[in-house]
Coordinates of C-alpha atoms in Angstrom, one line a residue:
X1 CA -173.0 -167.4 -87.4
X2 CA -172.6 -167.9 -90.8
X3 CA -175.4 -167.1 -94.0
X4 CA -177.6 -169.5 -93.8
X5 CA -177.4 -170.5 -90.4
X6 CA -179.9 -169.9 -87.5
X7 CA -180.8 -166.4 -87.6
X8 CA -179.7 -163.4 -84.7
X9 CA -183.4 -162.9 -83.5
X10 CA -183.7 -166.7 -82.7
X11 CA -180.3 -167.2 -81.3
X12 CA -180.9 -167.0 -77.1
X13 CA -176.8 -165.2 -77.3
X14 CA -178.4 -162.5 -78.6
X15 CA -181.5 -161.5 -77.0
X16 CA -179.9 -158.9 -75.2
X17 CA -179.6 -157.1 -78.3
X18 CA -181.7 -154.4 -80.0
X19 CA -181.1 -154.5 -83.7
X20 CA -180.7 -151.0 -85.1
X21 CA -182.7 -151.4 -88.9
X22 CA -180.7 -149.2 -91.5
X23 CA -182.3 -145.2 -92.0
X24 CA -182.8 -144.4 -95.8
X25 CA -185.2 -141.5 -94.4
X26 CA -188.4 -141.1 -94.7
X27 CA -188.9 -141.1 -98.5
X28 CA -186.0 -143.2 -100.1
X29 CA -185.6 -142.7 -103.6
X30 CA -184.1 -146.2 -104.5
X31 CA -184.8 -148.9 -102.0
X32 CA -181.7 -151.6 -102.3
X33 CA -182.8 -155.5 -103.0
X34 CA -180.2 -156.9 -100.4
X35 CA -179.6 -160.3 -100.0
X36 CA -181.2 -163.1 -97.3
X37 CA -179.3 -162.0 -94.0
X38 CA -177.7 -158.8 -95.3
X39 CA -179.8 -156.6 -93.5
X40 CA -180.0 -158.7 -90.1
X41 CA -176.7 -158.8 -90.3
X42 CA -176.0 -155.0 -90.6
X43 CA -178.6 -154.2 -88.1
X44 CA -177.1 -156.1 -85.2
X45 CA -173.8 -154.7 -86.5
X46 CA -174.9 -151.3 -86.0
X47 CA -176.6 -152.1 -82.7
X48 CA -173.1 -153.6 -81.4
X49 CA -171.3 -150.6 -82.2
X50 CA -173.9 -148.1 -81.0
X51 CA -173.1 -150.4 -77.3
X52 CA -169.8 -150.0 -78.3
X53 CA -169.1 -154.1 -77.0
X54 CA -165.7 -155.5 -78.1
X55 CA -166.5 -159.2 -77.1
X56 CA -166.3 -162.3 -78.6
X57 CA -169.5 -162.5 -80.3
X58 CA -168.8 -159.0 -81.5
X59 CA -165.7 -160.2 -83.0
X60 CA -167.3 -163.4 -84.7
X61 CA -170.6 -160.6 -85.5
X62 CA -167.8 -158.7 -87.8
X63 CA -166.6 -162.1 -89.9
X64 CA -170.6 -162.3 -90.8
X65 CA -170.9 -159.0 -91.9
X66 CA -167.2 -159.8 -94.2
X67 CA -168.6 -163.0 -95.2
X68 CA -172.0 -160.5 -96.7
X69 CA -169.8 -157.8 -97.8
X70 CA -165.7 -158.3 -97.6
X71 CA -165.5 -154.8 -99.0
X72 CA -167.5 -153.0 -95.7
X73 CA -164.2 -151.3 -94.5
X74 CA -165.5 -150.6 -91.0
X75 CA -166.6 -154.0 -90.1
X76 CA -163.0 -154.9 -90.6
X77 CA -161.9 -151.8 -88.3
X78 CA -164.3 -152.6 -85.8
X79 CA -162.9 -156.3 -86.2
X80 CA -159.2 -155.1 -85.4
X81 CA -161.2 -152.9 -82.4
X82 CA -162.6 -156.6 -81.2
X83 CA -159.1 -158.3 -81.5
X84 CA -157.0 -155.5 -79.8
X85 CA -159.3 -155.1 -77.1
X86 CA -159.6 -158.9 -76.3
X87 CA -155.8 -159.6 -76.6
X88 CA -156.1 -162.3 -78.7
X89 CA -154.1 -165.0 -80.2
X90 CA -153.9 -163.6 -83.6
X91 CA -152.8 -166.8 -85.1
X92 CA -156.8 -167.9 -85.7
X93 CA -156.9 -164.5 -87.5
X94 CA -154.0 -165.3 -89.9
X95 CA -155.6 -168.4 -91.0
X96 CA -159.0 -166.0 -91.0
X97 CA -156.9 -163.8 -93.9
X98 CA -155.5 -166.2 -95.7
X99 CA -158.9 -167.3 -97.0
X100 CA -159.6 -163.2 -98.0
X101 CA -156.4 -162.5 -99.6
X102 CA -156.9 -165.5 -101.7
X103 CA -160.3 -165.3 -102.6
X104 CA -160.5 -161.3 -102.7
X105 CA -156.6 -159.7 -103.6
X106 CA -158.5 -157.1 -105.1
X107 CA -159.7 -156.1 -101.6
X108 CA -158.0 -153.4 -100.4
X109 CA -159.6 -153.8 -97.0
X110 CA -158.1 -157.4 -96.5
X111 CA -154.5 -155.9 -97.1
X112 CA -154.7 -153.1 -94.9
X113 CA -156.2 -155.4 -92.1
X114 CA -153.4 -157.9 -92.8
X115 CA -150.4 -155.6 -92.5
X116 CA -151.6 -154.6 -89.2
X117 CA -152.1 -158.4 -88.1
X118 CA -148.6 -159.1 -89.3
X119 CA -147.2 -155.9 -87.3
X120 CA -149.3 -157.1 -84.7
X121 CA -147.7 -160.5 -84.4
X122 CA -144.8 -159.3 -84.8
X123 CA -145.2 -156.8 -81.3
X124 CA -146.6 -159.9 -79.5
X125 CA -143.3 -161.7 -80.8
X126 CA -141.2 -159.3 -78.9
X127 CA -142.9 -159.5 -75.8
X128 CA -142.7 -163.1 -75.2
X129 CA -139.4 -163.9 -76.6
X130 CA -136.7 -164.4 -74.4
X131 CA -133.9 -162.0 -76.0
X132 CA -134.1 -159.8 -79.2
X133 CA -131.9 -161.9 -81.2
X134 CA -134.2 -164.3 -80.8
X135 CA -137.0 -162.4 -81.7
X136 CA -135.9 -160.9 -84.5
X137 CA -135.2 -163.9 -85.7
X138 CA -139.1 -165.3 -85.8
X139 CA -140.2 -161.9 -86.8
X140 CA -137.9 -162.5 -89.5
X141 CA -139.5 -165.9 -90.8
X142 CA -142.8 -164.8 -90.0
X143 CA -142.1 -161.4 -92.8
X144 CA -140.7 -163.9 -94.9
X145 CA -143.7 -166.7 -94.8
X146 CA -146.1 -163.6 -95.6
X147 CA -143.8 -162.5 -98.9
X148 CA -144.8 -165.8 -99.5
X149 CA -148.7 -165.9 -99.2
X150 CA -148.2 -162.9 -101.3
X151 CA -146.7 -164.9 -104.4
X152 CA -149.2 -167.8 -103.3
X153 CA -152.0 -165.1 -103.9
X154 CA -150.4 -164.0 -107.3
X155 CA -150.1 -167.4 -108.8
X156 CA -153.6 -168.6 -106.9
X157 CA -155.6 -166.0 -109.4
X158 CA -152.7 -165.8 -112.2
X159 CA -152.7 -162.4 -111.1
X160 CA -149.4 -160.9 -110.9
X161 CA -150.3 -157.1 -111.6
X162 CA -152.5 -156.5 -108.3
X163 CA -152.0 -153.2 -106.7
X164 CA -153.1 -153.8 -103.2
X165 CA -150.9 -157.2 -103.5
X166 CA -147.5 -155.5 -104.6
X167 CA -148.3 -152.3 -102.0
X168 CA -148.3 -155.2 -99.3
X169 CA -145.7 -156.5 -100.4
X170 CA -143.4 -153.1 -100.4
X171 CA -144.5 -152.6 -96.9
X172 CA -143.4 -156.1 -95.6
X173 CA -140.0 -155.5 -97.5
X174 CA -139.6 -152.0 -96.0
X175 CA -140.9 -152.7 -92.7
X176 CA -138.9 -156.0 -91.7
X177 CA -136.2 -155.2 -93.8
X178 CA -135.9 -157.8 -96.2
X179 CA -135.0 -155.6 -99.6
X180 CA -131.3 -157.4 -100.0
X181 CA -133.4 -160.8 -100.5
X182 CA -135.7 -159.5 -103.2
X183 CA -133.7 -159.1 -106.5
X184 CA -134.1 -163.2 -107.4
X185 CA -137.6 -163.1 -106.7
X186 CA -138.1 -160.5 -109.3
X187 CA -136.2 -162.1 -111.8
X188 CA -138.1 -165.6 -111.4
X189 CA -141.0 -163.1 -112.3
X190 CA -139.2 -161.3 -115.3
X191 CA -138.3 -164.8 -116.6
X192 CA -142.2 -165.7 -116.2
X193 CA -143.4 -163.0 -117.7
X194 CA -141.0 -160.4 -119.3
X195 CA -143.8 -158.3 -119.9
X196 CA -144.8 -158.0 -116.7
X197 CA -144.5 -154.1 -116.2
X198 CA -145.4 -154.6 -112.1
X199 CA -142.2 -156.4 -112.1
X200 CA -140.3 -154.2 -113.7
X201 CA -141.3 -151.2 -111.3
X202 CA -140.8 -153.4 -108.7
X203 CA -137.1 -154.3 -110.0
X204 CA -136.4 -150.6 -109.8
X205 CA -137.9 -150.2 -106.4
X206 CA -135.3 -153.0 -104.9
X207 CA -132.4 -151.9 -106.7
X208 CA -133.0 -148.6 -105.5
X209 CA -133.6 -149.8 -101.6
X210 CA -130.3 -151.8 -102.4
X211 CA -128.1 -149.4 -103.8
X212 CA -129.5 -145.9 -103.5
X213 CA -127.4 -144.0 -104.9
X214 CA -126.6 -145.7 -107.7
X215 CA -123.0 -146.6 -108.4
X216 CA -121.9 -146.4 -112.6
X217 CA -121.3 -150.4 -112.1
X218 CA -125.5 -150.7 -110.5
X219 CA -126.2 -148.3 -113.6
X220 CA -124.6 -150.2 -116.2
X221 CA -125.8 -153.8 -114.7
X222 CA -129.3 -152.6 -114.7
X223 CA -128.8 -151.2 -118.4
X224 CA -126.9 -154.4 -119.3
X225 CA -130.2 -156.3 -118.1
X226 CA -132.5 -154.4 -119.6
X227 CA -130.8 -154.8 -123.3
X228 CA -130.6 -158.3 -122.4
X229 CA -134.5 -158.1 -122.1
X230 CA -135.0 -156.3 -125.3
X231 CA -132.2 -159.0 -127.4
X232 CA -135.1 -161.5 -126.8
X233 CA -138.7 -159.5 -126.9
X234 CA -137.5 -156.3 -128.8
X235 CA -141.2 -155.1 -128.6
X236 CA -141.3 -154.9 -125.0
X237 CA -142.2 -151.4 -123.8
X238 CA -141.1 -152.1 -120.2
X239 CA -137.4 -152.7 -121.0
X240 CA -136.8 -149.9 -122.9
X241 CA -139.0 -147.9 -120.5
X242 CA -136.7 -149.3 -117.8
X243 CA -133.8 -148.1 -119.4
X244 CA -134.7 -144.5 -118.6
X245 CA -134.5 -144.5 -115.2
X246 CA -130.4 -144.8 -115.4
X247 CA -129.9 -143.5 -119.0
X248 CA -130.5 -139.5 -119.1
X249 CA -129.4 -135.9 -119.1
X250 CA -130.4 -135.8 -115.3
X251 CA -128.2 -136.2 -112.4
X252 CA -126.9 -139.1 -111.4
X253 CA -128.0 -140.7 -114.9
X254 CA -125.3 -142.3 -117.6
X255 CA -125.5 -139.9 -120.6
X256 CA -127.3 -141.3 -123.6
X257 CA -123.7 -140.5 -126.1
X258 CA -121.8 -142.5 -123.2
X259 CA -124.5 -146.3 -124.9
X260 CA -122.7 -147.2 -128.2
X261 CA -124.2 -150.6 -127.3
X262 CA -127.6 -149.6 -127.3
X263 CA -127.5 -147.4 -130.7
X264 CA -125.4 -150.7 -131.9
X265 CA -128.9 -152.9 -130.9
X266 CA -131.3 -150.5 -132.1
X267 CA -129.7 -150.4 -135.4
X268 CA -129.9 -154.2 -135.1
X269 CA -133.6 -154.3 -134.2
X270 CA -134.8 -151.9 -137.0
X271 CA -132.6 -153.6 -139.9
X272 CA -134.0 -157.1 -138.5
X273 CA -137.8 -155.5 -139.2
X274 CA -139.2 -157.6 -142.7
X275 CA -140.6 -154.2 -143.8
X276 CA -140.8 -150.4 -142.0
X277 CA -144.7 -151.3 -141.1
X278 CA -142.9 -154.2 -138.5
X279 CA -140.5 -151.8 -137.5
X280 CA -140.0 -151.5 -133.6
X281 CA -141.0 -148.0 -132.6
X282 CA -139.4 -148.0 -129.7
X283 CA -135.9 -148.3 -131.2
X284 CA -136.7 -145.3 -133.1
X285 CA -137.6 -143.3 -130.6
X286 CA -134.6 -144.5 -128.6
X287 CA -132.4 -143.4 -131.1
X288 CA -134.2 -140.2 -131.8
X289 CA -133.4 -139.7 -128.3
X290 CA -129.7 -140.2 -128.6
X291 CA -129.3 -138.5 -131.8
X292 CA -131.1 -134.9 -129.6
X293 CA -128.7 -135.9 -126.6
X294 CA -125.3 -135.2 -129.3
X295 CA -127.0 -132.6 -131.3
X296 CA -127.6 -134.3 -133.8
X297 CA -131.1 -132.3 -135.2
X298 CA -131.4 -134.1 -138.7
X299 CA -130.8 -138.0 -137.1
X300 CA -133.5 -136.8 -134.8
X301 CA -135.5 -135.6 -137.7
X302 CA -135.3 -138.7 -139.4
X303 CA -136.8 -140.9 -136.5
X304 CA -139.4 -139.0 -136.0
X305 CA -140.6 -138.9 -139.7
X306 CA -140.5 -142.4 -139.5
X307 CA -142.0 -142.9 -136.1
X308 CA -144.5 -140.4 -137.8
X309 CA -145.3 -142.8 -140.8
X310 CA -144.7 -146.0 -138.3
X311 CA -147.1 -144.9 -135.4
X312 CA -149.8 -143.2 -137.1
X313 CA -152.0 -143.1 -133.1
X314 CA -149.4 -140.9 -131.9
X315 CA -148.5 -138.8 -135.0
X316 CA -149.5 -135.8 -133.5
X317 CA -147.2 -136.7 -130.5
X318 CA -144.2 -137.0 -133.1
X319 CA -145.0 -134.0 -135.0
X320 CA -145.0 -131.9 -131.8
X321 CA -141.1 -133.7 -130.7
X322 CA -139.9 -132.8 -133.6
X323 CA -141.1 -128.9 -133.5
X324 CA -140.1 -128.4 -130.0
X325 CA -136.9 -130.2 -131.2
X326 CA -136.7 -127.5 -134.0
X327 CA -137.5 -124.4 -131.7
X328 CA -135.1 -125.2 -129.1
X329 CA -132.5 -125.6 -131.4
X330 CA -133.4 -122.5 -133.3
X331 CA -134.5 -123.9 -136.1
X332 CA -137.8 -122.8 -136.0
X333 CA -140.6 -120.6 -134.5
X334 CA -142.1 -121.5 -130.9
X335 CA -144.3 -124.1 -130.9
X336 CA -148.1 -123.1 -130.3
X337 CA -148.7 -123.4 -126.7
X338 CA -145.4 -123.0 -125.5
X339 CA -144.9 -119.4 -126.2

């Protein structure tokens, strides 16, 4: 039963039913204006579960209450209730998902409900194959057809910075073991979209599931691609954001003094700047960086005066770097609130 269609009270399937009518108490201070067939809906919903009945009209009961309200997060528990206790065919309920994810990937509810479908699949894969290697191998396509709905969703809603989306998508990787077949998928993305910071994080995620920990040679490829980045979009924060996750004083990082090719291309991307007010601010700071990491206090000093005159939002930010540069170098007294 569907909006629109023949009402609960008039339908002979559900005489049997009491409807249980939604308590505000006895003096409600705003009464809600729902829609035709919200409240019918809801009131047979709550009468269902008050029986506790997992049946089919139970099951088909819980896709009208979605269809009113895809967000009501215990309709779709009590949906996976209906289908786990009826041993279903959860094929019907793929297709079912497929129309949510689609129309509503900013649902978290349709996610959550369709990684357990997914796992769910997968278990009834394993019991009716007839060897593991077989099974493993359907499981296999079956992760791999639903890393595709995910991209079907993204480029459905040009949406390719959902959440709940890339979350799913992290959990099919992780749980079916598919990490090694990721990296091109990302960089279709990056070549999209080079701005596309959920790419980016998600780059670093599958590198790190790849090749945790992280040889010099994974280090330097990933460093190589993300100067590669910055040669053609030099103001893209996520590249040179992306370079700190291998370039550092922290273990397992490259040293900042050990990039003369990355102090060579941000000395490229500021004298490339038509005036200092075009200036890329991120090349400054990277090079303030590098200049602290060799001790050198007055090239540091210099960046942030211009990063200072460049960047006026954050000047405060750059006047404190430089202070806290000075104290803990002894060049000056502690900074106010770090004493």
């Amino acid at each position: 039963m569907t909006k629109g269609s023949i009402t609960f009270c008039d339908n002979p399937e559900w005489k049997d039913v009491k409807p249980v009518p939604q308590d505000d108490g006895p003096e409600p201070l705003a009464v809600i204006s729902y829609p035709p067939g919200f409240e019918e809906v809801h009131d047979y919903f709550r009468a269902i579960q008050k029986l506790g009945e997992f049946s089919e009209r139970a099951l088909a009961l819980t896709g009208d209450v979605i269809e009113h309200n895809s967000a009501n997060y215990t309709a779709w528990w009590y949906r996976r209730r209906c289908l786990h206790e009826l041993g279903c065919d959860l094929s019907a309920e793929h297709v079912f998902t497929d129309k949510w994810s689609k129309d509503c990937p900013k649902n978290y509810q349709v996610w959550y409900h369709r990684r357990w479908l997914i796992s769910e699949i997968a278990k009834q894969i394993r019991a009716k194959a007839p060897n593991a290697e077989s099974a493993e191998k359907e499981i296999a396509d079956l992760a791999r057809k639903e890393l595709e709905n995910h991209t079907d969703c993204m480029q459905v809603n040009d949406d390719y910075k959902n959440y709940n989306g890339w979350s799913h998508r992290q959990f099919i990787l992780q749980a079916f073991g598919l990490w090694d077949e990721e990296l091109p998928f990302v960089e279709d993305l990056l070549r999209d979209d080079i701005r596309n910071n959920s790419a980016w994080n998600h780059r670093y995620t599958v590198v790190r599931k790849q090749s945790w920990p992280f040889s010099d040679a994974v280090k330097r490829r990933e460093i190589d691609y993300a100067v590669k980045s910055i040669r053609s979009c030099a103001n893209n924060e996520c590249a040179w954001n992306y370079l700190t996750a291998f370039l550092g004083a922290e273990e397992g990082k490259i040293p900042w003094s050990e990039a003369p090719a990355l102090e060579a291309l941000c000395e490229e991307v500021l004298s490339a700047a038509a005036d200092q007010a075009s200036s890329c601010r991120f090349a400054n700071e990277t090079l303030a960086t590098m200049c602290e990491a060799r001790g050198d206090v007055a090239g540091a000093q210099r960046q942030y005066s211009t990063l200072k005159e460049i960047d006026k939002i954050r000047f405060k930010y750059w006047e404190w770097k430089e202070a806290y540069l000075l104290q803990r170098t002894g060049k000056a007294a502690p900074v106010s609130g770090d004493q």
